Amino acid sequence: MVVDDADFMRMKCVELLIEYGYEVVEAENGAQALKKYQEDKPDAVLLDITMPDMDGLEALREIKKIDPKARVAMLTALDQKGVTQQAIDAGADLFVVKPFTTVKVIATVDKLLR
Amino acid sequence: MVLSDVEMVAWAGLVNKAVTNSVSGLSGMVGQEMSTTALKAGHMSAKAVSDLFGGPDTMMISVHLGFEGSATGHMILAYQPKTAYGFIDLIMGQEMGSTNDLGDLEKSALQEMGNIMGGFFLNTIADMNGIQLCPTPPVTMINKASIVLNAAMSRTVEDDEELLLVDAQFGTHDQQIEGRFLVMPSPHLMGVLRQCWGS
Protein backbone atom coordinates (compact mmCIF):
# COMPACT_ATOMS: atom_id res chain seq x y z
CA MET A 1 0.00 0.00 0.00
CA VAL A 2 1.30 3.45 -0.94
CA VAL A 3 0.16 6.29 1.35
CA ASP A 4 0.94 9.84 0.22
CA ASP A 5 -1.24 12.95 0.10
CA ALA A 6 0.70 14.20 -2.96
CA ASP A 7 -1.09 12.80 -6.04
CA PHE A 8 2.03 13.16 -8.17
CA MET A 9 4.35 11.21 -5.87
CA ARG A 10 1.73 8.56 -5.13
CA MET A 11 1.13 8.08 -8.85
CA LYS A 12 4.85 7.79 -9.58
CA CYS A 13 5.37 5.26 -6.81
CA VAL A 14 2.32 3.19 -7.74
CA GLU A 15 3.28 3.15 -11.43
CA LEU A 16 6.76 1.84 -10.74
CA LEU A 17 5.54 -0.84 -8.32
CA ILE A 18 2.98 -2.03 -10.87
CA GLU A 19 5.73 -2.07 -13.51
CA TYR A 20 7.69 -4.43 -11.23
CA GLY A 21 4.71 -6.73 -10.86
CA TYR A 22 3.27 -5.71 -7.51
CA GLU A 23 -0.41 -5.30 -6.76
CA VAL A 24 -0.85 -1.89 -5.18
CA VAL A 25 -3.48 -0.26 -3.00
CA GLU A 26 -3.37 3.53 -2.61
CA ALA A 27 -4.39 5.87 0.20
CA GLU A 28 -4.14 9.64 0.18
CA ASN A 29 -4.19 10.32 3.91
CA GLY A 30 -3.71 8.64 7.26
CA ALA A 31 -7.40 7.94 7.93
CA GLN A 32 -7.86 6.32 4.52
CA ALA A 33 -4.70 4.27 5.10
CA LEU A 34 -6.12 2.77 8.30
CA LYS A 35 -9.39 1.89 6.58
CA LYS A 36 -7.65 0.31 3.59
CA TYR A 37 -5.16 -1.51 5.81
CA GLN A 38 -8.05 -3.23 7.59
CA GLU A 39 -9.87 -3.99 4.33
CA ASP A 40 -6.95 -5.13 2.18
CA LYS A 41 -4.32 -6.30 4.67
CA PRO A 42 -1.39 -5.25 2.44
CA ASP A 43 1.91 -7.14 2.76
CA ALA A 44 3.90 -3.92 3.02
CA VAL A 45 3.24 -0.21 3.43
CA LEU A 46 5.13 2.80 2.04
CA LEU A 47 4.01 5.69 4.23
CA ASP A 48 4.64 9.41 3.73
CA ILE A 49 5.23 11.43 6.92
CA THR A 50 4.08 14.96 6.04
CA MET A 51 0.33 14.71 5.50
CA PRO A 52 -2.57 16.89 6.67
CA ASP A 53 -4.89 15.84 9.53
CA MET A 54 -3.25 12.55 10.48
CA ASP A 55 0.47 12.59 9.67
CA GLY A 56 2.47 9.47 8.78
CA LEU A 57 3.86 8.97 12.28
CA GLU A 58 0.39 8.94 13.80
CA ALA A 59 -0.89 6.67 11.02
CA LEU A 60 2.04 4.31 11.68
CA ARG A 61 1.16 4.07 15.40
CA GLU A 62 -2.47 3.32 14.51
CA ILE A 63 -1.52 0.71 11.90
CA LYS A 64 0.71 -0.98 14.47
CA LYS A 65 -2.24 -1.09 16.89
CA ILE A 66 -4.30 -2.86 14.24
CA ASP A 67 -1.43 -5.16 13.24
CA PRO A 68 1.75 -5.16 15.36
CA LYS A 69 3.48 -7.17 12.61
CA ALA A 70 2.72 -4.63 9.86
CA ARG A 71 5.76 -4.02 7.65
CA VAL A 72 6.15 -0.32 7.08
CA ALA A 73 8.74 1.87 5.36
CA MET A 74 8.55 5.63 5.80
CA LEU A 75 8.69 7.59 2.54
CA THR A 76 9.89 11.08 3.38
CA ALA A 77 12.02 14.11 2.56
CA LEU A 78 12.57 14.54 6.32
CA ASP A 79 15.95 13.03 7.04
CA GLN A 80 16.37 14.38 10.58
CA LYS A 81 17.62 12.38 13.52
CA GLY A 82 14.67 13.33 15.74
CA VAL A 83 12.07 12.37 13.12
CA THR A 84 13.87 9.12 12.27
CA GLN A 85 13.98 8.17 15.95
CA GLN A 86 10.27 8.88 16.40
CA ALA A 87 9.47 6.67 13.41
CA ILE A 88 11.68 3.84 14.69
CA ASP A 89 10.06 4.14 18.13
CA ALA A 90 6.65 3.91 16.45
CA GLY A 91 7.70 0.72 14.67
CA ALA A 92 8.97 1.79 11.23
CA ASP A 93 11.08 -0.94 9.60
CA LEU A 94 12.81 1.06 6.87
CA PHE A 95 13.16 4.53 5.34
CA VAL A 96 13.09 5.77 1.78
CA VAL A 97 14.33 9.34 1.56
CA LYS A 98 12.66 11.38 -1.18
CA PRO A 99 13.29 12.05 -3.97
CA PHE A 100 13.26 8.30 -4.37
CA THR A 101 14.82 6.23 -7.12
CA THR A 102 13.27 3.13 -8.66
CA VAL A 103 16.11 0.98 -7.32
CA LYS A 104 15.63 2.27 -3.77
CA VAL A 105 11.86 1.77 -3.74
CA ILE A 106 12.00 -1.75 -5.19
CA ALA A 107 14.86 -2.76 -2.86
CA THR A 108 12.91 -1.44 0.12
CA VAL A 109 9.72 -3.27 -0.80
CA ASP A 110 11.72 -6.48 -1.41
CA LYS A 111 13.27 -6.15 2.07
CA LEU A 112 9.89 -5.53 3.68
CA LEU A 113 8.48 -8.66 2.05
CA ARG A 114 11.34 -10.96 3.07
CA MET B 1 14.49 40.76 14.68
CA VAL B 2 17.97 42.21 14.17
CA LEU B 3 20.97 39.90 14.25
CA SER B 4 24.41 40.97 15.39
CA ASP B 5 27.22 40.83 12.84
CA VAL B 6 28.50 37.57 14.30
CA GLU B 7 25.04 36.02 14.30
CA MET B 8 24.49 37.15 10.72
CA VAL B 9 27.70 35.42 9.63
CA ALA B 10 26.59 32.22 11.41
CA TRP B 11 23.10 32.44 9.87
CA ALA B 12 24.49 33.09 6.37
CA GLY B 13 26.83 30.09 6.64
CA LEU B 14 24.02 27.85 7.80
CA VAL B 15 21.68 29.08 5.08
CA ASN B 16 24.34 28.53 2.42
CA LYS B 17 24.64 24.85 3.39
CA ALA B 18 20.87 24.46 3.72
CA VAL B 19 20.16 25.97 0.30
CA THR B 20 22.87 23.84 -1.31
CA ASN B 21 21.26 20.75 0.21
CA SER B 22 17.84 21.94 -0.89
CA VAL B 23 18.92 22.43 -4.51
CA SER B 24 20.66 19.04 -4.49
CA GLY B 25 17.32 17.51 -3.41
CA LEU B 26 15.68 19.22 -6.37
CA SER B 27 18.39 17.89 -8.71
CA GLY B 28 17.56 14.37 -7.52
CA MET B 29 13.89 14.99 -8.14
CA VAL B 30 14.19 16.36 -11.68
CA GLY B 31 17.04 14.04 -12.64
CA GLN B 32 19.35 16.80 -13.82
CA GLU B 33 21.89 19.05 -12.16
CA MET B 34 20.41 22.25 -10.74
CA SER B 35 22.43 25.00 -9.08
CA THR B 36 22.00 28.04 -6.90
CA THR B 37 22.47 31.12 -9.07
CA ALA B 38 22.11 33.78 -6.35
CA LEU B 39 21.72 33.70 -2.59
CA LYS B 40 21.01 36.50 -0.12
CA ALA B 41 20.36 36.22 3.59
CA GLY B 42 19.58 39.52 5.24
CA HIS B 43 16.97 42.06 6.24
CA MET B 44 14.49 43.46 3.76
CA SER B 45 11.37 45.64 3.89
CA ALA B 46 8.05 44.03 3.01
CA LYS B 47 7.74 46.31 -0.06
CA ALA B 48 11.18 45.30 -1.33
CA VAL B 49 10.13 41.64 -1.14
CA SER B 50 7.25 42.12 -3.58
CA ASP B 51 9.60 44.12 -5.86
CA LEU B 52 11.72 40.96 -6.18
CA PHE B 53 8.97 39.63 -8.40
CA GLY B 54 8.47 42.65 -10.58
CA GLY B 55 6.08 44.55 -8.32
CA PRO B 56 2.95 43.86 -6.28
CA ASP B 57 0.67 43.27 -9.28
CA THR B 58 2.79 40.62 -11.00
CA MET B 59 0.94 37.31 -11.27
CA MET B 60 2.71 34.48 -9.49
CA ILE B 61 2.36 30.81 -8.85
CA SER B 62 3.68 29.92 -5.42
CA VAL B 63 3.96 26.98 -3.10
CA HIS B 64 3.80 27.78 0.61
CA LEU B 65 5.06 25.58 3.39
CA GLY B 66 5.05 26.41 7.05
CA PHE B 67 7.37 24.68 9.43
CA GLU B 68 6.97 23.63 13.01
CA GLY B 69 8.71 21.60 15.68
CA SER B 70 11.43 23.31 17.70
CA ALA B 71 10.43 26.60 16.00
CA THR B 72 8.19 28.01 13.29
CA GLY B 73 8.56 29.93 10.04
CA HIS B 74 7.52 30.04 6.40
CA MET B 75 8.98 28.98 3.09
CA ILE B 76 7.78 30.00 -0.36
CA LEU B 77 8.71 28.75 -3.79
CA ALA B 78 7.64 31.45 -6.21
CA TYR B 79 7.55 31.57 -9.99
CA GLN B 80 6.11 33.50 -12.82
CA PRO B 81 3.60 31.13 -14.47
CA LYS B 82 5.81 30.30 -17.46
CA THR B 83 8.64 29.28 -15.14
CA ALA B 84 6.33 27.12 -13.02
CA TYR B 85 5.16 25.32 -16.16
CA GLY B 86 8.80 24.75 -17.12
CA PHE B 87 9.55 23.14 -13.78
CA ILE B 88 6.47 20.95 -14.09
CA ASP B 89 7.69 19.73 -17.49
CA LEU B 90 11.10 18.97 -15.96
CA ILE B 91 9.64 17.10 -12.98
CA MET B 92 7.21 15.12 -15.12
CA GLY B 93 9.89 14.33 -17.69
CA GLN B 94 7.93 16.03 -20.46
CA GLU B 95 9.10 18.13 -23.37
CA MET B 96 9.46 21.82 -22.48
CA GLY B 97 6.30 23.72 -23.39
CA SER B 98 3.97 20.77 -22.72
CA THR B 99 2.39 22.34 -19.62
CA ASN B 100 0.26 25.44 -20.12
CA ASP B 101 -2.11 25.22 -17.19
CA LEU B 102 -2.28 23.99 -13.61
CA GLY B 103 -4.45 20.93 -13.05
CA ASP B 104 -4.45 18.86 -9.86
CA LEU B 105 -1.51 16.72 -10.96
CA GLU B 106 0.56 19.74 -11.98
CA LYS B 107 -0.17 21.45 -8.65
CA SER B 108 0.81 18.27 -6.86
CA ALA B 109 4.12 18.13 -8.75
CA LEU B 110 4.92 21.72 -7.74
CA GLN B 111 3.91 21.01 -4.16
CA GLU B 112 6.19 17.99 -4.04
CA MET B 113 9.00 20.18 -5.35
CA GLY B 114 8.29 22.48 -2.38
CA ASN B 115 8.21 19.51 -0.05
CA ILE B 116 11.60 18.27 -1.24
CA MET B 117 13.32 21.68 -1.26
CA GLY B 118 11.75 22.75 2.03
CA GLY B 119 12.41 19.38 3.66
CA PHE B 120 16.07 19.34 2.62
CA PHE B 121 16.52 22.95 3.77
CA LEU B 122 15.05 22.15 7.18
CA ASN B 123 17.05 18.90 7.48
CA THR B 124 20.28 20.91 7.34
CA ILE B 125 19.17 23.61 9.79
CA ALA B 126 17.79 21.00 12.20
CA ASP B 127 20.66 18.51 12.14
CA MET B 128 23.38 21.17 12.39
CA ASN B 129 21.74 22.61 15.48
CA GLY B 130 20.33 19.50 17.16
CA ILE B 131 16.72 20.61 16.78
CA GLN B 132 13.68 19.30 14.88
CA LEU B 133 11.91 21.22 12.11
CA CYS B 134 9.12 19.67 10.06
CA PRO B 135 7.36 21.24 7.07
CA THR B 136 3.58 21.47 6.99
CA PRO B 137 1.82 20.11 3.88
CA PRO B 138 2.41 22.47 0.92
CA VAL B 139 -0.31 24.76 -0.45
CA THR B 140 -0.36 26.28 -3.96
CA MET B 141 -1.46 29.88 -4.56
CA ILE B 142 -2.01 31.64 -7.88
CA ASN B 143 -2.37 35.37 -7.33
CA LYS B 144 -0.69 38.78 -7.42
CA ALA B 145 2.74 38.97 -5.78
CA SER B 146 1.45 41.32 -3.08
CA ILE B 147 -1.29 38.86 -2.03
CA VAL B 148 0.90 35.77 -2.24
CA LEU B 149 3.71 37.33 -0.21
CA ASN B 150 1.50 39.11 2.32
CA ALA B 151 -0.11 35.79 3.18
CA ALA B 152 3.24 34.55 4.47
CA MET B 153 4.67 37.82 5.75
CA SER B 154 1.64 38.69 7.86
CA ARG B 155 2.37 35.60 9.93
CA THR B 156 6.03 36.51 10.36
CA VAL B 157 6.34 40.30 10.79
CA GLU B 158 4.32 43.27 11.98
CA ASP B 159 3.56 46.13 9.54
CA ASP B 160 6.60 48.18 8.53
CA GLU B 161 8.97 45.81 10.28
CA GLU B 162 12.04 44.68 8.39
CA LEU B 163 11.91 41.06 7.50
CA LEU B 164 14.74 38.57 7.93
CA LEU B 165 14.74 36.73 4.65
CA VAL B 166 16.58 34.05 2.73
CA ASP B 167 16.28 34.66 -1.00
CA ALA B 168 17.74 31.89 -3.14
CA GLN B 169 17.51 31.73 -6.92
CA PHE B 170 18.12 28.39 -8.52
CA GLY B 171 17.84 26.85 -11.92
CA THR B 172 19.18 24.64 -14.64
CA HIS B 173 22.79 25.14 -15.75
CA ASP B 174 21.69 26.60 -19.06
CA GLN B 175 19.53 29.07 -17.04
CA GLN B 176 16.50 28.24 -19.15
CA ILE B 177 14.41 27.96 -16.02
CA GLU B 178 15.03 29.79 -12.76
CA GLY B 179 12.93 29.72 -9.62
CA ARG B 180 13.04 31.54 -6.32
CA PHE B 181 13.03 30.00 -2.87
CA LEU B 182 12.24 32.36 0.02
CA VAL B 183 12.51 31.45 3.67
CA MET B 184 11.06 33.70 6.36
CA PRO B 185 12.28 32.48 9.70
CA SER B 186 10.24 33.64 12.67
CA PRO B 187 11.86 35.51 15.57
CA HIS B 188 11.16 32.28 17.47
CA LEU B 189 13.46 30.26 15.18
CA MET B 190 16.22 32.85 15.48
CA GLY B 191 15.81 32.76 19.26
CA VAL B 192 16.15 28.96 19.23
CA LEU B 193 19.23 29.19 16.98
CA ARG B 194 20.78 31.86 19.24
CA GLN B 195 20.42 29.43 22.13
CA CYS B 196 22.07 26.69 20.04
CA TRP B 197 24.93 29.04 19.11
CA GLY B 198 25.28 30.20 22.73
CA SER B 199 25.04 33.87 21.71
Coordinates of C-alpha atoms in Angstrom, one line a residue:
Chain A
M1 CA 0.0 0.0 0.0
V2 CA 1.3 3.5 -0.9
V3 CA 0.2 6.3 1.3
D4 CA 0.9 9.8 0.2
D5 CA -1.2 12.9 0.1
A6 CA 0.7 14.2 -3.0
D7 CA -1.1 12.8 -6.0
F8 CA 2.0 13.2 -8.2
M9 CA 4.3 11.2 -5.9
R10 CA 1.7 8.6 -5.1
M11 CA 1.1 8.1 -8.8
K12 CA 4.9 7.8 -9.6
C13 CA 5.4 5.3 -6.8
V14 CA 2.3 3.2 -7.7
E15 CA 3.3 3.1 -11.4
L16 CA 6.8 1.8 -10.7
L17 CA 5.5 -0.8 -8.3
I18 CA 3.0 -2.0 -10.9
E19 CA 5.7 -2.1 -13.5
Y20 CA 7.7 -4.4 -11.2
G21 CA 4.7 -6.7 -10.9
Y22 CA 3.3 -5.7 -7.5
E23 CA -0.4 -5.3 -6.8
V24 CA -0.9 -1.9 -5.2
V25 CA -3.5 -0.3 -3.0
E26 CA -3.4 3.5 -2.6
A27 CA -4.4 5.9 0.2
E28 CA -4.1 9.6 0.2
N29 CA -4.2 10.3 3.9
G30 CA -3.7 8.6 7.3
A31 CA -7.4 7.9 7.9
Q32 CA -7.9 6.3 4.5
A33 CA -4.7 4.3 5.1
L34 CA -6.1 2.8 8.3
K35 CA -9.4 1.9 6.6
K36 CA -7.6 0.3 3.6
Y37 CA -5.2 -1.5 5.8
Q38 CA -8.0 -3.2 7.6
E39 CA -9.9 -4.0 4.3
D40 CA -6.9 -5.1 2.2
K41 CA -4.3 -6.3 4.7
P42 CA -1.4 -5.2 2.4
D43 CA 1.9 -7.1 2.8
A44 CA 3.9 -3.9 3.0
V45 CA 3.2 -0.2 3.4
L46 CA 5.1 2.8 2.0
L47 CA 4.0 5.7 4.2
D48 CA 4.6 9.4 3.7
I49 CA 5.2 11.4 6.9
T50 CA 4.1 15.0 6.0
M51 CA 0.3 14.7 5.5
P52 CA -2.6 16.9 6.7
D53 CA -4.9 15.8 9.5
M54 CA -3.3 12.6 10.5
D55 CA 0.5 12.6 9.7
G56 CA 2.5 9.5 8.8
L57 CA 3.9 9.0 12.3
E58 CA 0.4 8.9 13.8
A59 CA -0.9 6.7 11.0
L60 CA 2.0 4.3 11.7
R61 CA 1.2 4.1 15.4
E62 CA -2.5 3.3 14.5
I63 CA -1.5 0.7 11.9
K64 CA 0.7 -1.0 14.5
K65 CA -2.2 -1.1 16.9
I66 CA -4.3 -2.9 14.2
D67 CA -1.4 -5.2 13.2
P68 CA 1.8 -5.2 15.4
K69 CA 3.5 -7.2 12.6
A70 CA 2.7 -4.6 9.9
R71 CA 5.8 -4.0 7.6
V72 CA 6.1 -0.3 7.1
A73 CA 8.7 1.9 5.4
M74 CA 8.5 5.6 5.8
L75 CA 8.7 7.6 2.5
T76 CA 9.9 11.1 3.4
A77 CA 12.0 14.1 2.6
L78 CA 12.6 14.5 6.3
D79 CA 16.0 13.0 7.0
Q80 CA 16.4 14.4 10.6
K81 CA 17.6 12.4 13.5
G82 CA 14.7 13.3 15.7
V83 CA 12.1 12.4 13.1
T84 CA 13.9 9.1 12.3
Q85 CA 14.0 8.2 16.0
Q86 CA 10.3 8.9 16.4
A87 CA 9.5 6.7 13.4
I88 CA 11.7 3.8 14.7
D89 CA 10.1 4.1 18.1
A90 CA 6.6 3.9 16.4
G91 CA 7.7 0.7 14.7
A92 CA 9.0 1.8 11.2
D93 CA 11.1 -0.9 9.6
L94 CA 12.8 1.1 6.9
F95 CA 13.2 4.5 5.3
V96 CA 13.1 5.8 1.8
V97 CA 14.3 9.3 1.6
K98 CA 12.7 11.4 -1.2
P99 CA 13.3 12.1 -4.0
F100 CA 13.3 8.3 -4.4
T101 CA 14.8 6.2 -7.1
T102 CA 13.3 3.1 -8.7
V103 CA 16.1 1.0 -7.3
K104 CA 15.6 2.3 -3.8
V105 CA 11.9 1.8 -3.7
I106 CA 12.0 -1.7 -5.2
A107 CA 14.9 -2.8 -2.9
T108 CA 12.9 -1.4 0.1
V109 CA 9.7 -3.3 -0.8
D110 CA 11.7 -6.5 -1.4
K111 CA 13.3 -6.2 2.1
L112 CA 9.9 -5.5 3.7
L113 CA 8.5 -8.7 2.1
R114 CA 11.3 -11.0 3.1
Chain B
M1 CA 14.5 40.8 14.7
V2 CA 18.0 42.2 14.2
L3 CA 21.0 39.9 14.3
S4 CA 24.4 41.0 15.4
D5 CA 27.2 40.8 12.8
V6 CA 28.5 37.6 14.3
E7 CA 25.0 36.0 14.3
M8 CA 24.5 37.2 10.7
V9 CA 27.7 35.4 9.6
A10 CA 26.6 32.2 11.4
W11 CA 23.1 32.4 9.9
A12 CA 24.5 33.1 6.4
G13 CA 26.8 30.1 6.6
L14 CA 24.0 27.9 7.8
V15 CA 21.7 29.1 5.1
N16 CA 24.3 28.5 2.4
K17 CA 24.6 24.9 3.4
A18 CA 20.9 24.5 3.7
V19 CA 20.2 26.0 0.3
T20 CA 22.9 23.8 -1.3
N21 CA 21.3 20.7 0.2
S22 CA 17.8 21.9 -0.9
V23 CA 18.9 22.4 -4.5
S24 CA 20.7 19.0 -4.5
G25 CA 17.3 17.5 -3.4
L26 CA 15.7 19.2 -6.4
S27 CA 18.4 17.9 -8.7
G28 CA 17.6 14.4 -7.5
M29 CA 13.9 15.0 -8.1
V30 CA 14.2 16.4 -11.7
G31 CA 17.0 14.0 -12.6
Q32 CA 19.4 16.8 -13.8
E33 CA 21.9 19.1 -12.2
M34 CA 20.4 22.3 -10.7
S35 CA 22.4 25.0 -9.1
T36 CA 22.0 28.0 -6.9
T37 CA 22.5 31.1 -9.1
A38 CA 22.1 33.8 -6.3
L39 CA 21.7 33.7 -2.6
K40 CA 21.0 36.5 -0.1
A41 CA 20.4 36.2 3.6
G42 CA 19.6 39.5 5.2
H43 CA 17.0 42.1 6.2
M44 CA 14.5 43.5 3.8
S45 CA 11.4 45.6 3.9
A46 CA 8.0 44.0 3.0
K47 CA 7.7 46.3 -0.1
A48 CA 11.2 45.3 -1.3
V49 CA 10.1 41.6 -1.1
S50 CA 7.3 42.1 -3.6
D51 CA 9.6 44.1 -5.9
L52 CA 11.7 41.0 -6.2
F53 CA 9.0 39.6 -8.4
G54 CA 8.5 42.6 -10.6
G55 CA 6.1 44.6 -8.3
P56 CA 2.9 43.9 -6.3
D57 CA 0.7 43.3 -9.3
T58 CA 2.8 40.6 -11.0
M59 CA 0.9 37.3 -11.3
M60 CA 2.7 34.5 -9.5
I61 CA 2.4 30.8 -8.8
S62 CA 3.7 29.9 -5.4
V63 CA 4.0 27.0 -3.1
H64 CA 3.8 27.8 0.6
L65 CA 5.1 25.6 3.4
G66 CA 5.1 26.4 7.1
F67 CA 7.4 24.7 9.4
E68 CA 7.0 23.6 13.0
G69 CA 8.7 21.6 15.7
S70 CA 11.4 23.3 17.7
A71 CA 10.4 26.6 16.0
T72 CA 8.2 28.0 13.3
G73 CA 8.6 29.9 10.0
H74 CA 7.5 30.0 6.4
M75 CA 9.0 29.0 3.1
I76 CA 7.8 30.0 -0.4
L77 CA 8.7 28.8 -3.8
A78 CA 7.6 31.4 -6.2
Y79 CA 7.5 31.6 -10.0
Q80 CA 6.1 33.5 -12.8
P81 CA 3.6 31.1 -14.5
K82 CA 5.8 30.3 -17.5
T83 CA 8.6 29.3 -15.1
A84 CA 6.3 27.1 -13.0
Y85 CA 5.2 25.3 -16.2
G86 CA 8.8 24.8 -17.1
F87 CA 9.6 23.1 -13.8
I88 CA 6.5 20.9 -14.1
D89 CA 7.7 19.7 -17.5
L90 CA 11.1 19.0 -16.0
I91 CA 9.6 17.1 -13.0
M92 CA 7.2 15.1 -15.1
G93 CA 9.9 14.3 -17.7
Q94 CA 7.9 16.0 -20.5
E95 CA 9.1 18.1 -23.4
M96 CA 9.5 21.8 -22.5
G97 CA 6.3 23.7 -23.4
S98 CA 4.0 20.8 -22.7
T99 CA 2.4 22.3 -19.6
N100 CA 0.3 25.4 -20.1
D101 CA -2.1 25.2 -17.2
L102 CA -2.3 24.0 -13.6
G103 CA -4.4 20.9 -13.0
D104 CA -4.4 18.9 -9.9
L105 CA -1.5 16.7 -11.0
E106 CA 0.6 19.7 -12.0
K107 CA -0.2 21.5 -8.6
S108 CA 0.8 18.3 -6.9
A109 CA 4.1 18.1 -8.7
L110 CA 4.9 21.7 -7.7
Q111 CA 3.9 21.0 -4.2
E112 CA 6.2 18.0 -4.0
M113 CA 9.0 20.2 -5.4
G114 CA 8.3 22.5 -2.4
N115 CA 8.2 19.5 0.0
I116 CA 11.6 18.3 -1.2
M117 CA 13.3 21.7 -1.3
G118 CA 11.7 22.7 2.0
G119 CA 12.4 19.4 3.7
F120 CA 16.1 19.3 2.6
F121 CA 16.5 23.0 3.8
L122 CA 15.1 22.1 7.2
N123 CA 17.0 18.9 7.5
T124 CA 20.3 20.9 7.3
I125 CA 19.2 23.6 9.8
A126 CA 17.8 21.0 12.2
D127 CA 20.7 18.5 12.1
M128 CA 23.4 21.2 12.4
N129 CA 21.7 22.6 15.5
G130 CA 20.3 19.5 17.2
I131 CA 16.7 20.6 16.8
Q132 CA 13.7 19.3 14.9
L133 CA 11.9 21.2 12.1
C134 CA 9.1 19.7 10.1
P135 CA 7.4 21.2 7.1
T136 CA 3.6 21.5 7.0
P137 CA 1.8 20.1 3.9
P138 CA 2.4 22.5 0.9
V139 CA -0.3 24.8 -0.5
T140 CA -0.4 26.3 -4.0
M141 CA -1.5 29.9 -4.6
I142 CA -2.0 31.6 -7.9
N143 CA -2.4 35.4 -7.3
K144 CA -0.7 38.8 -7.4
A145 CA 2.7 39.0 -5.8
S146 CA 1.5 41.3 -3.1
I147 CA -1.3 38.9 -2.0
V148 CA 0.9 35.8 -2.2
L149 CA 3.7 37.3 -0.2
N150 CA 1.5 39.1 2.3
A151 CA -0.1 35.8 3.2
A152 CA 3.2 34.6 4.5
M153 CA 4.7 37.8 5.7
S154 CA 1.6 38.7 7.9
R155 CA 2.4 35.6 9.9
T156 CA 6.0 36.5 10.4
V157 CA 6.3 40.3 10.8
E158 CA 4.3 43.3 12.0
D159 CA 3.6 46.1 9.5
D160 CA 6.6 48.2 8.5
E161 CA 9.0 45.8 10.3
E162 CA 12.0 44.7 8.4
L163 CA 11.9 41.1 7.5
L164 CA 14.7 38.6 7.9
L165 CA 14.7 36.7 4.6
V166 CA 16.6 34.1 2.7
D167 CA 16.3 34.7 -1.0
A168 CA 17.7 31.9 -3.1
Q169 CA 17.5 31.7 -6.9
F170 CA 18.1 28.4 -8.5
G171 CA 17.8 26.8 -11.9
T172 CA 19.2 24.6 -14.6
H173 CA 22.8 25.1 -15.7
D174 CA 21.7 26.6 -19.1
Q175 CA 19.5 29.1 -17.0
Q176 CA 16.5 28.2 -19.1
I177 CA 14.4 28.0 -16.0
E178 CA 15.0 29.8 -12.8
G179 CA 12.9 29.7 -9.6
R180 CA 13.0 31.5 -6.3
F181 CA 13.0 30.0 -2.9
L182 CA 12.2 32.4 0.0
V183 CA 12.5 31.4 3.7
M184 CA 11.1 33.7 6.4
P185 CA 12.3 32.5 9.7
S186 CA 10.2 33.6 12.7
P187 CA 11.9 35.5 15.6
H188 CA 11.2 32.3 17.5
L189 CA 13.5 30.3 15.2
M190 CA 16.2 32.8 15.5
G191 CA 15.8 32.8 19.3
V192 CA 16.1 29.0 19.2
L193 CA 19.2 29.2 17.0
R194 CA 20.8 31.9 19.2
Q195 CA 20.4 29.4 22.1
C196 CA 22.1 26.7 20.0
W197 CA 24.9 29.0 19.1
G198 CA 25.3 30.2 22.7
S199 CA 25.0 33.9 21.7

